Amino acid sequence: MKKKAILLLFLGVIGLLSAQINKDQEQLRAIYDQALTNGKAYDWLNYLSNQIGGRLSGSVQAQHAVEYTKKQLDSLGLDRVWLQPVMVPKWVRGTAEFAYFETQPGLTTNVPICALGGSVATPDGGLKAALVEVQGIEDLEKLGKEKIEGKIVFYNRPMDPTQISTFTAYSGCVDQRYAGAMEAAKYGAVGVLVRSMNLRLDDYPHTGSISYGDTPAENRIPAAAISTKGAELLSATLKLNPSIKFYFHQTCKVFPDTESYNVIGEIKGSEFPDEIMIVGGHLDSWDLGDGSHDDGAGVVQSMEVLRLIKANGYKPKRTIRVVLFMNEENGLRGGNKYAEVAKSKKENHVFALESDAGGFTPRGFSFDCSDANFNQVKSWESLFEPYLIHMFVRGGSGADVGPLKDENIVLAGLRPDSQRYFDHHHAENDTFEHVNKRELELGAATMASLVYLFDTYGTVKPAKIKG
Ligand SMILES: [Zn+2]
């Protein structure tokens, strides 16, 4: 009799569990169906890219993007939509940059360059100097001041093509761009030229932010990126003739900080409204292209997550917010402001997911959280198999959600296929036609599915030690 009761209880639990699994499978199916048949992400991205364009912090386009996305969120029937003010830096590129190298007086070859974000201008009339090619910042010390002073330092270490994650290859190179000018100035360089962060050989220079650290204003030297083909040509020419001169001209300028906004919308939780889950991307972009992959895609996917929840009539237990962060590219002011306000209001953020790796085919997520939470998340992986999502790994999440990190929160980043991302990243060809509608929609559905599962099961509380 007792054995029979235990058996029945056991079967009952199994039954409940399999009913829950069936329910989860059905919910995911409904999310993907809705995204693929009735999705709004692609239309929103079309407007953001083609009607507004590149959205550098402090620009008119960034302001238009704030107004447009707020209006679209207002139309979704969320419980609340608001703007969160944040002061942002304002850097303006100025007139088109121009560069050439001179093999002998009067014999010049033009190469494509662009100013790096935050750089100072060249002197009026441009800057002309001899070059010294290096493979990285560590070479500066070996060369010393006598070989660098008065020259333009040319950083030419390429991204490592053997890395399967192109983000890893990017991380292995980006110090040249970010800190190259600050470091070269210490040795008396007059300017820096950085090989674009791009695995492909082409003619697009790729911008991106730099830092001068605490270099005094009078010692700041101009920094530009050169296209990968330009870098190869320049390097080959330098080998034949190390005394060639390089000329470049750029008129970029920093203006005083200006007010902008994070755009936020939320659905209030029905059971645990004080547990907040967020999905987001960054609303600002570089100015050369229209910022479709970086990060227009993440913006519209995050908006789509909330639309999918509403469209499928799903009532979340926890509060779910979309946050469109301003100024990820050259300041992270939006991400820092959001976390600062959350902390001052003692809000309890339990989950934050960012999409900022392009609008390509989703492969999975990377998670920054406790072991217990990662084990739970990992147990959901098989639910995603029908959608060819198979990569649930530990790793970084996203720059904008990073400031929310504490020991309890689950931080996550959508991980799309990365092979083509750096063909477009921060360049003139980061444009709408390079985003595939289905890939974008699959990413949004994948994000919404994770949000649904996390809302259903919640955070795993760390085991309490008794005694
Ligand atoms: Zn980005």
Coordinates of C-alpha atoms in Angstrom, one line a residue, residues 48-466:
L48 CA 15.8 53.6 -37.9
S49 CA 18.4 52.9 -40.6
N50 CA 17.0 54.4 -43.7
Q51 CA 14.9 57.3 -42.4
I52 CA 17.1 58.3 -39.4
G53 CA 20.6 56.8 -40.2
G54 CA 23.8 56.9 -38.1
R55 CA 23.0 57.9 -34.5
L56 CA 26.1 59.2 -32.8
S57 CA 25.5 60.5 -29.3
G58 CA 24.6 64.1 -29.2
S59 CA 23.5 64.2 -32.9
V60 CA 20.1 65.2 -34.3
Q61 CA 19.7 61.6 -35.5
A62 CA 20.2 60.2 -32.0
Q63 CA 17.4 62.5 -30.8
H64 CA 15.2 61.4 -33.7
A65 CA 15.9 57.7 -32.7
V66 CA 14.9 58.5 -29.1
E67 CA 11.6 60.0 -30.3
Y68 CA 10.9 57.3 -32.8
T69 CA 11.5 54.4 -30.6
K70 CA 9.5 56.0 -27.7
K71 CA 6.6 56.5 -30.1
Q72 CA 6.7 52.8 -31.2
L73 CA 6.9 51.6 -27.6
D74 CA 3.9 53.8 -26.8
S75 CA 1.9 52.0 -29.5
L76 CA 2.5 48.5 -28.0
G77 CA 0.2 49.0 -25.0
L78 CA 2.9 48.5 -22.4
D79 CA 2.2 49.5 -18.8
R80 CA 4.7 52.3 -18.8
V81 CA 7.1 54.0 -21.3
W82 CA 9.5 56.7 -20.3
L83 CA 12.7 58.6 -21.1
Q84 CA 15.6 58.5 -18.7
P85 CA 17.8 61.7 -19.1
V86 CA 21.5 61.2 -19.3
M87 CA 24.3 63.6 -20.3
V88 CA 26.4 62.3 -23.2
P89 CA 29.6 63.3 -25.0
K90 CA 29.3 65.0 -28.3
W91 CA 32.1 64.4 -30.9
V92 CA 31.6 65.5 -34.5
R93 CA 33.6 64.1 -37.4
G94 CA 33.7 67.3 -39.5
T95 CA 34.6 67.3 -43.2
A96 CA 35.6 64.0 -45.0
E97 CA 39.0 62.8 -44.0
F98 CA 41.8 62.7 -46.6
A99 CA 45.1 60.8 -46.7
Y100 CA 47.9 59.7 -49.0
F101 CA 51.4 58.4 -48.8
E102 CA 54.2 60.1 -50.7
T103 CA 56.9 57.8 -52.2
Q104 CA 58.9 60.8 -53.6
P105 CA 58.0 64.5 -53.7
G106 CA 54.8 64.9 -55.8
L107 CA 54.2 61.1 -56.2
T108 CA 51.3 60.2 -54.0
T109 CA 48.8 57.4 -53.5
N110 CA 45.5 58.0 -51.7
V111 CA 44.4 55.6 -49.0
P112 CA 41.0 55.4 -47.3
I113 CA 41.0 56.6 -43.7
C114 CA 38.6 57.8 -41.1
A115 CA 39.1 59.6 -37.8
L116 CA 38.8 57.4 -34.8
G117 CA 36.0 58.4 -32.4
G118 CA 37.1 61.1 -29.9
S119 CA 40.2 62.0 -31.8
V120 CA 41.5 65.5 -32.1
A121 CA 41.8 67.1 -35.5
T122 CA 45.0 67.4 -37.5
P123 CA 46.6 70.9 -37.6
D124 CA 44.9 73.2 -40.2
G125 CA 46.2 72.0 -43.6
G126 CA 46.8 68.5 -42.3
L127 CA 49.7 66.6 -40.9
K128 CA 52.6 65.1 -42.8
A129 CA 55.4 63.0 -41.3
A130 CA 57.4 59.8 -41.7
L131 CA 55.9 56.6 -40.5
V132 CA 57.0 53.9 -38.1
E133 CA 55.2 50.6 -38.4
V134 CA 54.6 48.5 -35.3
Q135 CA 52.7 45.3 -34.4
G136 CA 51.3 46.6 -31.2
I137 CA 51.8 49.0 -28.2
E138 CA 54.5 46.7 -26.7
D139 CA 56.7 47.6 -29.7
L140 CA 56.9 51.3 -28.7
E141 CA 59.2 50.6 -25.7
K142 CA 61.5 48.6 -27.9
L143 CA 61.8 51.3 -30.5
G144 CA 62.1 54.1 -27.9
K145 CA 61.7 57.8 -28.2
E146 CA 64.5 58.3 -30.8
K147 CA 62.8 56.2 -33.4
I148 CA 59.3 57.5 -32.7
E149 CA 59.6 61.2 -32.0
G150 CA 58.1 63.4 -34.8
K151 CA 56.7 60.4 -36.6
I152 CA 53.2 58.8 -37.2
V153 CA 53.0 55.4 -35.5
F154 CA 51.3 52.9 -37.8
Y155 CA 49.7 50.0 -35.8
N156 CA 49.3 47.1 -38.2
R157 CA 48.6 44.0 -36.1
P158 CA 45.8 42.2 -38.0
M159 CA 42.9 40.3 -36.3
D160 CA 43.9 36.7 -35.8
P161 CA 42.0 34.6 -38.5
T162 CA 42.4 31.4 -36.6
Q163 CA 40.0 32.5 -33.8
I164 CA 36.6 31.0 -34.5
S165 CA 34.9 33.7 -32.5
T166 CA 35.7 36.9 -34.3
F167 CA 35.0 38.8 -31.1
T168 CA 38.0 37.1 -29.6
A169 CA 40.1 38.2 -32.6
Y170 CA 38.8 41.7 -32.1
S171 CA 39.7 41.7 -28.4
G172 CA 43.2 40.7 -29.4
C173 CA 43.6 43.8 -31.5
V174 CA 41.5 46.6 -30.2
D175 CA 44.0 47.9 -27.7
Q176 CA 45.9 49.4 -30.7
R177 CA 42.8 51.5 -31.5
Y178 CA 41.7 52.3 -28.0
A179 CA 45.0 53.2 -26.4
G180 CA 47.4 53.6 -29.4
A181 CA 47.3 57.4 -29.5
M182 CA 47.7 57.8 -25.8
E183 CA 50.7 55.5 -25.7
A184 CA 52.4 56.7 -28.8
A185 CA 52.2 60.3 -27.6
K186 CA 54.4 59.4 -24.6
Y187 CA 57.2 58.7 -27.1
G188 CA 56.7 62.0 -29.0
A189 CA 54.7 60.6 -31.9
V190 CA 52.7 63.3 -33.8
G191 CA 49.8 61.0 -34.9
V192 CA 48.7 57.4 -35.2
L193 CA 47.2 55.3 -37.9
V194 CA 45.5 52.1 -37.0
R195 CA 44.7 49.1 -39.2
S196 CA 40.9 48.7 -39.2
M197 CA 39.5 46.0 -37.0
N198 CA 38.3 43.9 -40.0
L199 CA 39.3 40.3 -41.0
R200 CA 38.5 41.0 -44.6
L201 CA 40.7 42.9 -47.1
D202 CA 38.6 45.8 -48.4
D203 CA 38.5 49.6 -48.7
Y204 CA 36.4 50.5 -45.7
P205 CA 38.1 52.2 -42.8
H206 CA 36.4 51.2 -39.4
T207 CA 36.0 53.8 -36.7
G208 CA 35.7 53.2 -33.0
S209 CA 36.4 55.0 -29.8
I210 CA 39.8 55.9 -28.4
S211 CA 40.9 57.2 -25.1
Y212 CA 43.6 59.8 -24.3
G213 CA 43.5 58.8 -20.6
D214 CA 44.8 61.8 -18.7
T215 CA 47.0 63.1 -21.5
P216 CA 46.9 66.9 -21.3
A217 CA 45.0 68.5 -24.2
E218 CA 48.1 70.0 -25.7
N219 CA 49.8 66.6 -26.0
R220 CA 46.9 64.8 -27.7
I221 CA 47.7 63.5 -31.1
P222 CA 45.3 62.8 -34.0
A223 CA 44.3 59.2 -34.6
A224 CA 42.8 57.6 -37.7
A225 CA 41.9 54.2 -39.0
I226 CA 43.1 53.0 -42.4
S227 CA 41.2 50.3 -44.4
T228 CA 42.8 46.8 -44.3
K229 CA 43.7 47.0 -48.0
G230 CA 45.3 50.5 -47.4
A231 CA 47.2 49.0 -44.5
E232 CA 48.6 46.2 -46.6
L233 CA 49.6 48.5 -49.4
L234 CA 51.2 51.0 -47.0
S235 CA 53.1 48.2 -45.2
A236 CA 54.4 46.7 -48.4
T237 CA 55.5 50.2 -49.6
L238 CA 57.2 50.9 -46.3
K239 CA 59.3 47.7 -46.7
L240 CA 60.6 48.9 -50.0
N241 CA 61.0 52.5 -48.9
P242 CA 61.0 53.2 -45.2
S243 CA 61.4 56.9 -45.7
I244 CA 58.0 57.6 -47.3
K245 CA 55.9 60.3 -45.8
F246 CA 52.2 60.0 -44.8
Y247 CA 49.8 62.9 -45.0
F248 CA 46.3 63.0 -43.4
H249 CA 43.7 65.7 -42.7
Q250 CA 40.8 65.5 -40.4
T251 CA 38.7 68.2 -38.7
C252 CA 36.8 66.3 -36.0
K253 CA 35.9 68.1 -32.8
V254 CA 34.7 67.6 -29.3
F255 CA 31.7 69.8 -28.1
P256 CA 30.4 70.1 -24.5
D257 CA 28.3 67.2 -23.2
T258 CA 24.6 67.3 -24.2
E259 CA 21.4 65.9 -22.7
S260 CA 20.1 62.7 -24.2
Y261 CA 18.0 59.7 -23.1
N262 CA 17.7 56.0 -22.5
V263 CA 14.3 54.9 -23.8
I264 CA 12.5 52.5 -21.5
G265 CA 9.2 50.5 -21.6
E266 CA 7.8 47.9 -19.2
I267 CA 5.2 45.3 -18.6
K268 CA 4.4 45.0 -14.9
G269 CA 4.8 41.6 -13.4
S270 CA 1.6 39.9 -12.1
E271 CA 3.1 37.9 -9.2
F272 CA 6.6 39.4 -8.5
P273 CA 6.4 43.0 -9.8
D274 CA 9.5 43.9 -7.8
E275 CA 11.7 41.4 -9.7
I276 CA 12.8 43.2 -12.8
M277 CA 14.1 41.6 -16.0
I278 CA 15.5 43.7 -18.8
V279 CA 16.2 43.2 -22.5
G280 CA 18.2 45.8 -24.4
G281 CA 20.5 47.1 -27.0
H282 CA 22.1 50.5 -27.6
L283 CA 20.3 53.2 -29.5
D284 CA 23.4 55.2 -30.5
S285 CA 25.6 54.1 -33.3
W286 CA 28.7 55.3 -35.2
D287 CA 28.1 57.8 -38.0
L288 CA 29.8 56.2 -41.0
G289 CA 27.0 53.7 -41.9
D290 CA 23.5 53.6 -40.5
G291 CA 24.2 51.3 -37.5
S292 CA 21.9 48.5 -38.7
H293 CA 24.0 45.7 -37.2
D294 CA 25.6 47.8 -34.4
D295 CA 23.2 48.1 -32.8
G296 CA 20.0 48.9 -34.6
A297 CA 19.4 45.1 -34.7
G298 CA 19.7 44.8 -30.9
V299 CA 17.4 47.7 -30.4
V300 CA 14.5 46.4 -32.6
Q301 CA 15.0 42.8 -31.3
S302 CA 14.6 44.1 -27.7
M303 CA 11.5 46.0 -28.6
E304 CA 10.2 43.0 -30.4
V305 CA 10.6 40.8 -27.2
L306 CA 8.0 43.0 -25.4
R307 CA 5.7 43.1 -28.5
L308 CA 5.9 39.2 -28.7
I309 CA 4.9 38.9 -25.1
K310 CA 1.9 41.2 -25.6
A311 CA 0.9 39.7 -29.0
N312 CA 0.9 36.1 -27.6
G313 CA -1.2 37.2 -24.6
Y314 CA 1.5 36.0 -22.2
K315 CA 1.2 37.6 -18.7
P316 CA 4.6 37.7 -17.2
K317 CA 5.0 37.1 -13.4
R318 CA 8.0 39.4 -13.2
T319 CA 8.3 43.0 -14.5
I320 CA 9.9 43.0 -18.0
R321 CA 11.5 46.0 -19.3
V322 CA 13.1 47.0 -22.6
V323 CA 15.9 49.4 -22.2
L324 CA 17.4 51.2 -25.3
F325 CA 20.7 52.6 -24.0
M326 CA 22.2 55.8 -25.2
N327 CA 26.0 56.2 -25.8
E328 CA 27.4 52.7 -25.6
E329 CA 29.9 53.5 -28.4
N330 CA 31.8 56.4 -27.0
G331 CA 31.1 56.7 -23.3
L332 CA 28.7 54.0 -21.9
R333 CA 26.9 56.9 -20.2
G334 CA 23.4 55.3 -20.7
G335 CA 24.4 51.9 -19.2
N336 CA 26.0 53.6 -16.3
K337 CA 23.1 55.9 -15.7
Y338 CA 20.5 53.1 -15.8
A339 CA 22.4 51.1 -13.2
E340 CA 22.9 54.2 -11.0
V341 CA 19.2 55.0 -11.0
A342 CA 18.3 51.3 -10.4
K343 CA 20.6 51.3 -7.4
S344 CA 19.4 54.6 -6.0
K345 CA 15.8 53.3 -6.2
K346 CA 16.9 50.0 -4.7
E347 CA 15.3 48.1 -7.7
N348 CA 15.8 44.4 -7.7
H349 CA 17.2 43.4 -11.1
V350 CA 17.2 39.6 -11.5
F351 CA 18.0 39.3 -15.2
A352 CA 19.5 41.4 -18.0
L353 CA 19.9 40.3 -21.6
E354 CA 21.7 42.4 -24.2
S355 CA 21.8 42.0 -28.0
D356 CA 24.8 43.8 -29.3
A357 CA 26.6 41.4 -31.6
G358 CA 24.8 42.0 -34.9
G359 CA 21.6 40.9 -36.4
F360 CA 23.0 37.6 -37.7
T361 CA 21.7 34.0 -37.2
P362 CA 21.4 33.4 -33.5
R363 CA 23.5 30.6 -32.1
G364 CA 22.9 30.9 -28.4
F365 CA 23.8 33.0 -25.4
S366 CA 26.6 33.6 -23.1
F367 CA 26.0 34.0 -19.4
D368 CA 27.6 35.8 -16.6
C369 CA 26.0 34.5 -13.4
S370 CA 26.3 32.1 -10.5
D371 CA 26.9 28.3 -11.0
A372 CA 23.4 27.5 -9.7
N373 CA 21.8 29.9 -12.2
F374 CA 24.0 28.8 -15.0
N375 CA 23.0 25.1 -14.4
Q376 CA 19.4 26.0 -14.5
V377 CA 19.7 28.0 -17.7
K378 CA 21.8 25.2 -19.2
S379 CA 18.9 22.7 -18.5
W380 CA 16.8 24.7 -21.0
E381 CA 19.2 24.3 -23.9
S382 CA 17.4 21.3 -25.4
L383 CA 14.2 23.4 -25.7
F384 CA 16.1 25.6 -28.2
E385 CA 17.4 22.7 -30.4
P386 CA 14.5 22.8 -32.9
Y387 CA 15.5 26.4 -33.6
L388 CA 19.2 25.4 -34.2
I389 CA 20.2 27.3 -31.1
H390 CA 22.9 25.2 -29.3
M391 CA 25.4 27.4 -27.6
F392 CA 24.8 28.1 -23.9
V393 CA 28.1 29.1 -22.5
R394 CA 29.7 31.1 -19.8
G395 CA 31.1 34.5 -20.9
G396 CA 30.5 38.2 -21.2
S397 CA 27.0 39.7 -21.6
G398 CA 26.9 43.2 -23.0
A399 CA 28.6 46.5 -22.2
D400 CA 25.3 48.3 -21.3
V401 CA 24.0 45.7 -18.8
G402 CA 27.5 45.1 -17.3
P403 CA 27.1 47.9 -14.7
L404 CA 24.1 46.0 -13.1
K405 CA 26.4 43.1 -12.2
D406 CA 26.1 41.8 -8.6
E407 CA 26.2 38.3 -7.1
N408 CA 22.5 37.5 -7.8
I409 CA 21.7 38.8 -11.2
V410 CA 21.8 36.7 -14.4
L411 CA 23.5 38.7 -17.1
A412 CA 23.3 37.4 -20.7
G413 CA 24.3 38.3 -24.2
L414 CA 22.7 37.0 -27.4
R415 CA 25.4 35.3 -29.5
P416 CA 24.7 35.3 -33.2
D417 CA 27.1 33.8 -35.7
S418 CA 30.0 36.2 -35.7
Q419 CA 31.8 35.4 -39.0
R420 CA 30.5 38.4 -41.0
Y421 CA 30.1 40.9 -38.1
F422 CA 33.5 42.6 -38.5
D423 CA 33.0 43.1 -42.2
H424 CA 30.6 45.8 -41.2
H425 CA 31.4 46.8 -37.6
H426 CA 31.8 50.6 -37.3
A427 CA 32.1 51.1 -41.0
E428 CA 30.3 52.7 -43.9
N429 CA 28.9 49.3 -44.9
D430 CA 27.0 48.7 -41.6
T431 CA 23.7 49.3 -43.4
F432 CA 20.2 47.9 -43.6
E433 CA 20.6 45.7 -46.7
H434 CA 23.2 43.6 -44.8
V435 CA 20.6 42.5 -42.3
N436 CA 18.6 39.5 -43.2
K437 CA 14.9 39.7 -42.1
R438 CA 14.6 36.0 -40.9
E439 CA 17.9 36.1 -39.1
L440 CA 16.9 39.2 -37.3
E441 CA 13.5 37.8 -36.4
L442 CA 15.0 34.5 -35.2
G443 CA 17.2 36.5 -32.8
A444 CA 14.3 38.3 -31.4
A445 CA 12.3 35.1 -30.9
T446 CA 15.4 33.4 -29.2
M447 CA 15.6 36.3 -26.8
A448 CA 11.9 36.3 -26.0
S449 CA 12.1 32.5 -25.4
L450 CA 14.8 32.9 -22.8
V451 CA 12.9 35.8 -21.2
Y452 CA 9.8 33.5 -21.1
L453 CA 11.7 30.7 -19.4
F454 CA 13.4 32.9 -16.9
D455 CA 10.1 34.6 -16.1
T456 CA 8.6 31.1 -15.5
Y457 CA 11.3 29.7 -13.3
G458 CA 13.0 32.7 -11.8
T459 CA 16.4 33.0 -10.1
V460 CA 17.9 30.0 -8.3
K461 CA 18.5 31.2 -4.8
P462 CA 21.9 30.2 -3.4
A463 CA 21.5 27.3 -1.0
K464 CA 21.3 28.6 2.6
I465 CA 23.8 27.2 5.0
K466 CA 21.9 25.8 8.1

